Coordinates of C-alpha atoms in Angstrom, one line a residue:
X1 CA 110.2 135.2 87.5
X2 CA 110.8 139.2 86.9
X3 CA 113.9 138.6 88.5
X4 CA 116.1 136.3 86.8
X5 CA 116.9 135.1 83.2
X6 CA 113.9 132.8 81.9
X7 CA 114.2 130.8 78.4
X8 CA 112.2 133.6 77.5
X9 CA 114.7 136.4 77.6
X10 CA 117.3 134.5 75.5
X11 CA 115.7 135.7 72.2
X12 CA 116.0 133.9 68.7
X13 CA 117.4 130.4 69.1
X14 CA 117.5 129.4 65.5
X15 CA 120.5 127.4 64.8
X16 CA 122.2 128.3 67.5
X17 CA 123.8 126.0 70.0
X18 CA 122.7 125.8 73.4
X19 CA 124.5 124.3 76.3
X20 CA 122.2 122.6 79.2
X21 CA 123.4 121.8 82.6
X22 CA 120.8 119.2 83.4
X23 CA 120.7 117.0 86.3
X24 CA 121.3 113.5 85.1
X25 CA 122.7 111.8 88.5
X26 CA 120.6 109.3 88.5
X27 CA 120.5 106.2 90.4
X28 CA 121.5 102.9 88.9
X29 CA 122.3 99.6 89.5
X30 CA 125.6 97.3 89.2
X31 CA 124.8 96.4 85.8
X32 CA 124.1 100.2 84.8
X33 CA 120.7 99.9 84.3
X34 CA 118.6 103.0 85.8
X35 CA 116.4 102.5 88.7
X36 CA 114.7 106.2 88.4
X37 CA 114.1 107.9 85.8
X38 CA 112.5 111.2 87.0
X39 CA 115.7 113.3 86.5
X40 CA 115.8 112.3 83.1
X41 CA 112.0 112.9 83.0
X42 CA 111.9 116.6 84.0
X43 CA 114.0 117.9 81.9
X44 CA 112.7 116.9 78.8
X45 CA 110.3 119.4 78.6
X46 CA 113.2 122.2 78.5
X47 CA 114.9 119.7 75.7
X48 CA 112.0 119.2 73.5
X49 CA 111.5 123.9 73.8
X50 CA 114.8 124.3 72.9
X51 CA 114.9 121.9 70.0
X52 CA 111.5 123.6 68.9
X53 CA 112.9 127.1 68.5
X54 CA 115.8 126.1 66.3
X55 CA 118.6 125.3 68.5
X56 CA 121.0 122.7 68.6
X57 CA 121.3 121.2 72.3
X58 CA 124.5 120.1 73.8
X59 CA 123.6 118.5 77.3
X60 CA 126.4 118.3 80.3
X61 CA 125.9 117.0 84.0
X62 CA 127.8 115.4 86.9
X63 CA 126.9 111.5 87.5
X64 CA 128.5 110.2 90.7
X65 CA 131.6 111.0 92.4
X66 CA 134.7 109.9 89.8
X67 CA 137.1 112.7 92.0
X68 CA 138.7 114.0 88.8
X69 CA 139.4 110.6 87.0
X70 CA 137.6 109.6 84.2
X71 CA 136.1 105.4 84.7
X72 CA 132.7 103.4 83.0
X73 CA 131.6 103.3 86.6
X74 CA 130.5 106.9 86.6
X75 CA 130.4 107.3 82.2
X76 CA 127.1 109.7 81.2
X77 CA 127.0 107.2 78.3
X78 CA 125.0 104.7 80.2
X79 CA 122.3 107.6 80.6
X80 CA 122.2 107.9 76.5
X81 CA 119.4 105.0 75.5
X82 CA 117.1 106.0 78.5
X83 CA 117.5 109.8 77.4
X84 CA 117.0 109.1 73.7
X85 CA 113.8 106.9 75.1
X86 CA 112.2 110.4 77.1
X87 CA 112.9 112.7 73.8
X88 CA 111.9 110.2 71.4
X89 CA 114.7 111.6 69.4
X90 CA 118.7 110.6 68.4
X91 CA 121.0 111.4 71.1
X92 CA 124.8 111.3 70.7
X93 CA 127.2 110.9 73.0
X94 CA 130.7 112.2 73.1
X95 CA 133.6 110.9 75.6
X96 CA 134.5 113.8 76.9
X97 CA 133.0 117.6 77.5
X98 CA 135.8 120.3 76.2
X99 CA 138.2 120.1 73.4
X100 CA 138.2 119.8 69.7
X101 CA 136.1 116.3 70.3
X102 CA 132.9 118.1 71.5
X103 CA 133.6 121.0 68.6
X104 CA 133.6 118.3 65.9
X105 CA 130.7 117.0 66.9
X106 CA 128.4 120.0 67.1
X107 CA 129.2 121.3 63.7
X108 CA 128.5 117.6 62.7
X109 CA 125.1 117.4 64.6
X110 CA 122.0 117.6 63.1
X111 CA 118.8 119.5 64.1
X112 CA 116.8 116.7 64.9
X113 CA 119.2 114.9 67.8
X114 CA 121.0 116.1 70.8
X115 CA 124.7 115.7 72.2
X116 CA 125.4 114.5 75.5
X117 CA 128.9 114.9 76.8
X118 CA 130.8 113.2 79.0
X119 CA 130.6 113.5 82.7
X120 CA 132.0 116.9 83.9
X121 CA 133.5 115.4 87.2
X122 CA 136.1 113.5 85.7
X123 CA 137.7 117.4 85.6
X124 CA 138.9 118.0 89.1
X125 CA 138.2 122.0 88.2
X126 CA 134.7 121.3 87.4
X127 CA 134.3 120.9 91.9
X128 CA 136.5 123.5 91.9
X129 CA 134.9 126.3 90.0
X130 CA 137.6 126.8 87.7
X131 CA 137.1 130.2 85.2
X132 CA 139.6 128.5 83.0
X133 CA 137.5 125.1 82.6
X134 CA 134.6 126.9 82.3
X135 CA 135.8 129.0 79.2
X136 CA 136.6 125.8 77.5
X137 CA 133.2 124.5 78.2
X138 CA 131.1 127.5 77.0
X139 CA 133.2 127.6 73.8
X140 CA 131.1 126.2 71.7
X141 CA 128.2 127.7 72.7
X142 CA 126.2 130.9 72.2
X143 CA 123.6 130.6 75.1
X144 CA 124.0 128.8 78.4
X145 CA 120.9 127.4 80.3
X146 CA 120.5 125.8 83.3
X147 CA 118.0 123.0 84.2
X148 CA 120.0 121.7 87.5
X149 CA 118.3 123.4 90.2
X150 CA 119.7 120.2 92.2
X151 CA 123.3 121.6 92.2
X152 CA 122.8 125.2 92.4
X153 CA 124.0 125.2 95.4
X154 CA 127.9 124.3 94.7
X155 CA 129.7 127.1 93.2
X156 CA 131.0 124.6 90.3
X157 CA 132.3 125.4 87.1
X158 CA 129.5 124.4 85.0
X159 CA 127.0 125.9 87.4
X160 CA 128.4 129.5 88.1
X161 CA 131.7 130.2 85.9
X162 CA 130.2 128.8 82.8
X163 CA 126.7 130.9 83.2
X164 CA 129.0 134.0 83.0
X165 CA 130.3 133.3 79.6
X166 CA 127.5 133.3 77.6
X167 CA 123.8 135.0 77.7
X168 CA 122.1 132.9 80.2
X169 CA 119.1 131.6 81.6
X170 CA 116.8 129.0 83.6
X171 CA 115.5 126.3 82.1
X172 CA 111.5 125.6 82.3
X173 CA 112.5 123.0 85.6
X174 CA 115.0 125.2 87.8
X175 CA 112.0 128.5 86.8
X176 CA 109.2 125.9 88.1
X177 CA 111.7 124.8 91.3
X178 CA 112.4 128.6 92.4
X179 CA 108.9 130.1 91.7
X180 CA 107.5 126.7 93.9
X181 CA 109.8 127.6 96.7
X182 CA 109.6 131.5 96.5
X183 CA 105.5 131.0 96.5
X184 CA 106.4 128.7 99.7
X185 CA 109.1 130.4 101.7
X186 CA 109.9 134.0 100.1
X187 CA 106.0 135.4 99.4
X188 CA 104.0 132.7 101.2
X189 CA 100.0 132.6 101.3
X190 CA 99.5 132.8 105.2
X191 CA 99.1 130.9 107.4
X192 CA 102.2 128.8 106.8
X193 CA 103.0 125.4 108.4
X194 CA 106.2 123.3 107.8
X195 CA 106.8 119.7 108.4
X196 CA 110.7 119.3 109.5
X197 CA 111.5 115.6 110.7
X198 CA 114.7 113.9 111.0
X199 CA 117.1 111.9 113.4
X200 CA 119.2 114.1 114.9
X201 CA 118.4 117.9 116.0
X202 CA 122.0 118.8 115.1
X203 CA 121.7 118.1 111.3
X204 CA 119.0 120.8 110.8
X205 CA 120.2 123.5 113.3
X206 CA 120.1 126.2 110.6
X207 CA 117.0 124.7 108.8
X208 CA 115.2 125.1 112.5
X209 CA 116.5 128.6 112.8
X210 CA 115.3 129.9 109.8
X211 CA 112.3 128.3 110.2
X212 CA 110.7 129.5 113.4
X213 CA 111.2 133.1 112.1
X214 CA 109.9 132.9 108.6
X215 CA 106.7 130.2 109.5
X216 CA 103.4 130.4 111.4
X217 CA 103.5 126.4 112.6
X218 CA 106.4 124.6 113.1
X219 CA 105.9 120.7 113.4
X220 CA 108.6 119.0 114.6
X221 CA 108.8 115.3 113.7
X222 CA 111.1 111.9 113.3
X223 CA 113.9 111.6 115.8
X224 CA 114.8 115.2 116.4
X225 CA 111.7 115.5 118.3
X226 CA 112.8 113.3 121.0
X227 CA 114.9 116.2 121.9
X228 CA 112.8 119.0 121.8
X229 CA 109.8 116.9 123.8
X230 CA 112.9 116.2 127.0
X231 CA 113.7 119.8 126.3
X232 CA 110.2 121.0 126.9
X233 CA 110.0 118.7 130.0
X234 CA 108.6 115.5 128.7
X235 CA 110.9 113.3 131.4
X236 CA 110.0 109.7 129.8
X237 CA 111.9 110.4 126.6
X238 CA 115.4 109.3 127.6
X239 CA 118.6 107.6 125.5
X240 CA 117.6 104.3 126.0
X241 CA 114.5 104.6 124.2
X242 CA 115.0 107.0 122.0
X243 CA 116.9 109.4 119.4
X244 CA 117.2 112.4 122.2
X245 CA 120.7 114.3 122.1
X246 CA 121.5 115.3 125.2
X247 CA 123.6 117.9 124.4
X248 CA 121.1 119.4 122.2
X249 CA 119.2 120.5 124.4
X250 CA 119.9 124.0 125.4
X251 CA 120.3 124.6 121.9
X252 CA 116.5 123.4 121.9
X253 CA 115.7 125.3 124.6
X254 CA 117.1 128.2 122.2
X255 CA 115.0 127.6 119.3
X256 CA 112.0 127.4 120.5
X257 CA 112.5 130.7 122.9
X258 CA 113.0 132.4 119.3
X259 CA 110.4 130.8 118.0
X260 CA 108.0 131.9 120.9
X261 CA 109.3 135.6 120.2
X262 CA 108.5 135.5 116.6
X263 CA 104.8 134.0 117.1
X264 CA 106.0 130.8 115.5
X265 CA 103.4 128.3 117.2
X266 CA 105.8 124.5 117.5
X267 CA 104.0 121.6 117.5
X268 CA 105.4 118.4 118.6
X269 CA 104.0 114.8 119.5
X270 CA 101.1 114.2 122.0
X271 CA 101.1 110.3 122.1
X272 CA 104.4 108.0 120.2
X273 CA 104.2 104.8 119.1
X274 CA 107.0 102.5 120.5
X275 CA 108.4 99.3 119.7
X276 CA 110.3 96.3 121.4
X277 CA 112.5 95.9 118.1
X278 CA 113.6 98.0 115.4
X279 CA 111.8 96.1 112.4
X280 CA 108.7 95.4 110.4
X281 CA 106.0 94.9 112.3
X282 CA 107.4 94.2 115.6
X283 CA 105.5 94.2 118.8
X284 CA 104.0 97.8 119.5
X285 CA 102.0 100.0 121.3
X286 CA 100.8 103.4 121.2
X287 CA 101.2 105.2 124.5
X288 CA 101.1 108.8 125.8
X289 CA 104.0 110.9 126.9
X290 CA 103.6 109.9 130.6
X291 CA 104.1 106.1 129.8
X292 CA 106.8 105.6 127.9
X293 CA 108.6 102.7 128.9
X294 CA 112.4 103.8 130.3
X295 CA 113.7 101.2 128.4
X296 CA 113.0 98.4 126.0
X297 CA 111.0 99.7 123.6
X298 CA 112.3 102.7 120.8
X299 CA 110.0 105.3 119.5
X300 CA 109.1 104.6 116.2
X301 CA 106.4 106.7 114.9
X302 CA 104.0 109.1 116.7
X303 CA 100.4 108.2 117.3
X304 CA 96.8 109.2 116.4
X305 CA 96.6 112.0 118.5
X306 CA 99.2 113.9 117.3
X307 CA 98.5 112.6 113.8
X308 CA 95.0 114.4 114.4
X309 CA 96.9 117.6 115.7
X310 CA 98.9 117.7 113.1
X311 CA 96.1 117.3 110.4
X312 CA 93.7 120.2 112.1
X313 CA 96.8 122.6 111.7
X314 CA 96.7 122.1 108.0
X315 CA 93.3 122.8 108.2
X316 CA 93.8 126.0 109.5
X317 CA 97.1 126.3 106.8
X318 CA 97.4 128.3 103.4
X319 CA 100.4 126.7 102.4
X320 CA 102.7 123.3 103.5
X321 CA 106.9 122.8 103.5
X322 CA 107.5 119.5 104.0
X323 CA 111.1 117.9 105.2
X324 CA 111.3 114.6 106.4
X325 CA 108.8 112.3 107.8
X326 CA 107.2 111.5 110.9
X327 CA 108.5 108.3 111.9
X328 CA 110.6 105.4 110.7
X329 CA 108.8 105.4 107.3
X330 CA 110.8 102.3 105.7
X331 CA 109.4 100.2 107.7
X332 CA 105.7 99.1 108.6
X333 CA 103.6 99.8 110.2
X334 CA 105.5 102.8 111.8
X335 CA 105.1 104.7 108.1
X336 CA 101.4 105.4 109.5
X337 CA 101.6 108.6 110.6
X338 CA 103.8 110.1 107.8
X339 CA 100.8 108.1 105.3
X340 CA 97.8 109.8 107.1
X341 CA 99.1 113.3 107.3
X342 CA 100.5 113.3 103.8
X343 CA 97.4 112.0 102.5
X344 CA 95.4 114.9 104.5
X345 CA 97.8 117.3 103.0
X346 CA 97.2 116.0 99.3
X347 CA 93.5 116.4 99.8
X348 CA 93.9 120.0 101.0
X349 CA 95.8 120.3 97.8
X350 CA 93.6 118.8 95.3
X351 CA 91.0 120.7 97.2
X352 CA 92.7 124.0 96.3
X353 CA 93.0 124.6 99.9
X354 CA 96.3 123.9 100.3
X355 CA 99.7 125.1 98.7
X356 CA 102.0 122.1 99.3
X357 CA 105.9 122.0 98.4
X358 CA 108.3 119.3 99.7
X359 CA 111.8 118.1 99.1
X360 CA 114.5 116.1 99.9
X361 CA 115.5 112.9 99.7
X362 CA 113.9 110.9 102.6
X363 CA 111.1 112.8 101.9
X364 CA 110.0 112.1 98.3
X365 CA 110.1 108.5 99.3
X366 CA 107.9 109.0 102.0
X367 CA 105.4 111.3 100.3
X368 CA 106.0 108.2 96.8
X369 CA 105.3 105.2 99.8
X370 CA 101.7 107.5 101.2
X371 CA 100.8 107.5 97.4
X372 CA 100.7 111.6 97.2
X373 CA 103.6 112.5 95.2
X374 CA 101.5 113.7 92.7
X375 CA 99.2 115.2 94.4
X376 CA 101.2 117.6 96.2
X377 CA 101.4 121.1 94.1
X378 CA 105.3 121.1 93.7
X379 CA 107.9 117.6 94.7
X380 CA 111.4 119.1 94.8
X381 CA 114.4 116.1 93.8
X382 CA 116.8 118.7 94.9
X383 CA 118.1 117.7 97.9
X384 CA 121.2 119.6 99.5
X385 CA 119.7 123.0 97.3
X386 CA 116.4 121.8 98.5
X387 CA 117.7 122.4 102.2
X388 CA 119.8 125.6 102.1
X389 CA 116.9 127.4 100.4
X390 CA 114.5 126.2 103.2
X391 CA 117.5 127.3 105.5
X392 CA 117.8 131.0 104.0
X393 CA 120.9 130.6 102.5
X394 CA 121.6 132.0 98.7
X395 CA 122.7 129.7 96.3
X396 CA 125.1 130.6 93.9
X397 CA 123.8 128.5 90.6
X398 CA 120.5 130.8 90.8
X399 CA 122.0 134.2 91.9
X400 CA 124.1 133.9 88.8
X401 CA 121.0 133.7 86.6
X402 CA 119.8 136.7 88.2
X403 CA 118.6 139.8 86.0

């Protein structure tokens, strides 16, 4: 982490106050009770540090999409109990996150509890990367850290602004999130395979782009497959019984003519398993390219052949990026293939064979329905940031934090 600002470089913490932009969007149900704790969860480490050395931590995140206006719906104070729970220490919670209200309260904390304020997005300027906001926020602060790799890709006031108004630096979870996907994508152990799945081709054009010029294998999975197996002549695949996009396919054609010129090897499905209806365990068959019925029947997952292709490239692999699964996971038994080649992929892991790193949204429920989560070396829960990393893009909530 030589180049950007670690915990580390922020120097004696001793009754000073820190500010954290955490990640606390978590899910929860109508009656505001949280479903998933793991935000909460990974950022307690960088808590519990903080409130080792000395300093007195003032937390402040987003939680759903209020649009500026300030409702119980979308209040942080419904995170407080379950935070409290994770630190195992007091945690008060203050209505709002500038003004003389939040000011009060930290020269009224004590040592042994943390503040949580109110949800930044019932500001309108905190979306829109106001300096002004940001000023007020950092006020009260003398060091800035941020934990929220999750949003570091919106230039918003807490994420960018605010880390420019005080020394700043990553927390222990957005260090562990960029060294995982540096290690994966910037400075990779070779060779490197990624697993890119989705519906529709046109949702990941400038994930696929980047892709076949930084990566060794390329498997392409899930419904965006349909359309590089027409484009690569597989005639059977058609819109009838299947995900294909017609008009994607020139742009297709285009990707994987650039991947061919930068020794990017693609690897897409031998055999498919299709289905008369799209629902548990309905009537299906696994069948090879040549005999896929016109119409009918919907592709649904891919079968053993291609899972066995898929798993004898990772045997031949240093290190694994994983986006998106290989078939329609929610539903068995068509979460087979996505179960067998995550599960091949943990054991190369726990085998020390295997760097693995995944992320985003679809697929940290596939890799938490195979069983492997943990077993994978890094699980991002970033999911846009996730994405326009693997996509080459620079995000502005970790260039800021840059030496």
């Amino acid at each position: 982490m030589t180049e950007y600002k670690t915990m580390d470089d922020l120097g004696d913490l001793q009754g000073k106050v820190v500010m954290l932009r955490a990640d606390l969007n978590v899910p929860m149900d109508e009656n505001f009770r949280i479903t998933n704790t793991a935000r909460i969860d990974r950022t307690v480490p960088t808590i519990k540090e903080l409130m080792a050395k000395g300093a007195k931590v003032v937390v402040i995140s987003h939680f759903g999409r209020p649009e500026g206006k300030g409702d119980m719906k979308n209040s942080l104070s419904h995170i407080t109990a379950d935070l409290a729970k994770a630190l195992g220490k007091k945690v008060v919670f203050v209505d709002d996150c500038i003004g003389d209200k939040v000011t009060a309260a930290i020269k009224s904390m004590s040592h042994d509890e943390v503040l949580l304020l109110e949800n930044l997005r019932f500001y309108n300027e905190e979306k829109k990367g106001d300096e002004s906001f940001a000023k007020q926020l950092a006020a009260p602060a003398d060091f800035y850290v941020s934990d929220a790799f999750s949003t570091a890709h919106r230039a918003h006031a807490s994420m960018v602004a605010a880390a420019k108004e005080k020394p700043a630096a990553m927390g222990r979870l957005m260090a562990e999130e960029v060294n995982a996907l540096e290690a994966a994508l910037s400075n990779p152990e070779r060779p490197l395979i990624a697993i890119v799945g989705g519906s529709k081709v046109s949702t990941k054009l400038d994930l696929l782009n980047n892709l076949v010029k930084k990566v060794d294998k390329l498997v392409i999975s899930g419904g965006m497959a349909h359309t590089f197996m027409k484009a690569s002549g597989t005639d059977t695949v058609n819109e009838a019984n299947s995900l294909v996009q017609m008009d994607m396919l020139d742009t297709a054609k285009e990707i994987m003519a650039t991947a061919k010129a930068n020794d990017c090897e693609i690897v897409l499905p031998l055999d498919v398993v299709v289905a008369n209806e799209f629902k548990p365990y309905a009537e299906h068959k696994t069948v090879d390219l040549a005999h896929i019925p016109s119409e009918g029947w919907s592709l649904l997952d891919v079968g053993e052949k291609t899972i066995a292709a898929i798993c004898a490239k990772l045997d031949e692999s240093k290190t694994l990026v994983w986006n998106g699964p290989l078939g329609v996971f929610e539903m068995k038994p068509f979460d087979n293939a996505t179960n067998k080649v995550a599960d091949h992929a943990a054991q190369l892991t726990t085998a020390g064979k295997l760097m693995s790193v995944a992320g985003g949204g679809d697929t940290v429920s596939a890799l938490e329905n195979a069983g492997v989560a943990d077993k994978f070396s890094y699980i991002s829960t970033a999911g846009g940031a996730f994405l326009e990393w693997m996509e080459g893009k620079e995000l502005p909530g970790v260039v800021v934090l840059k030496k």
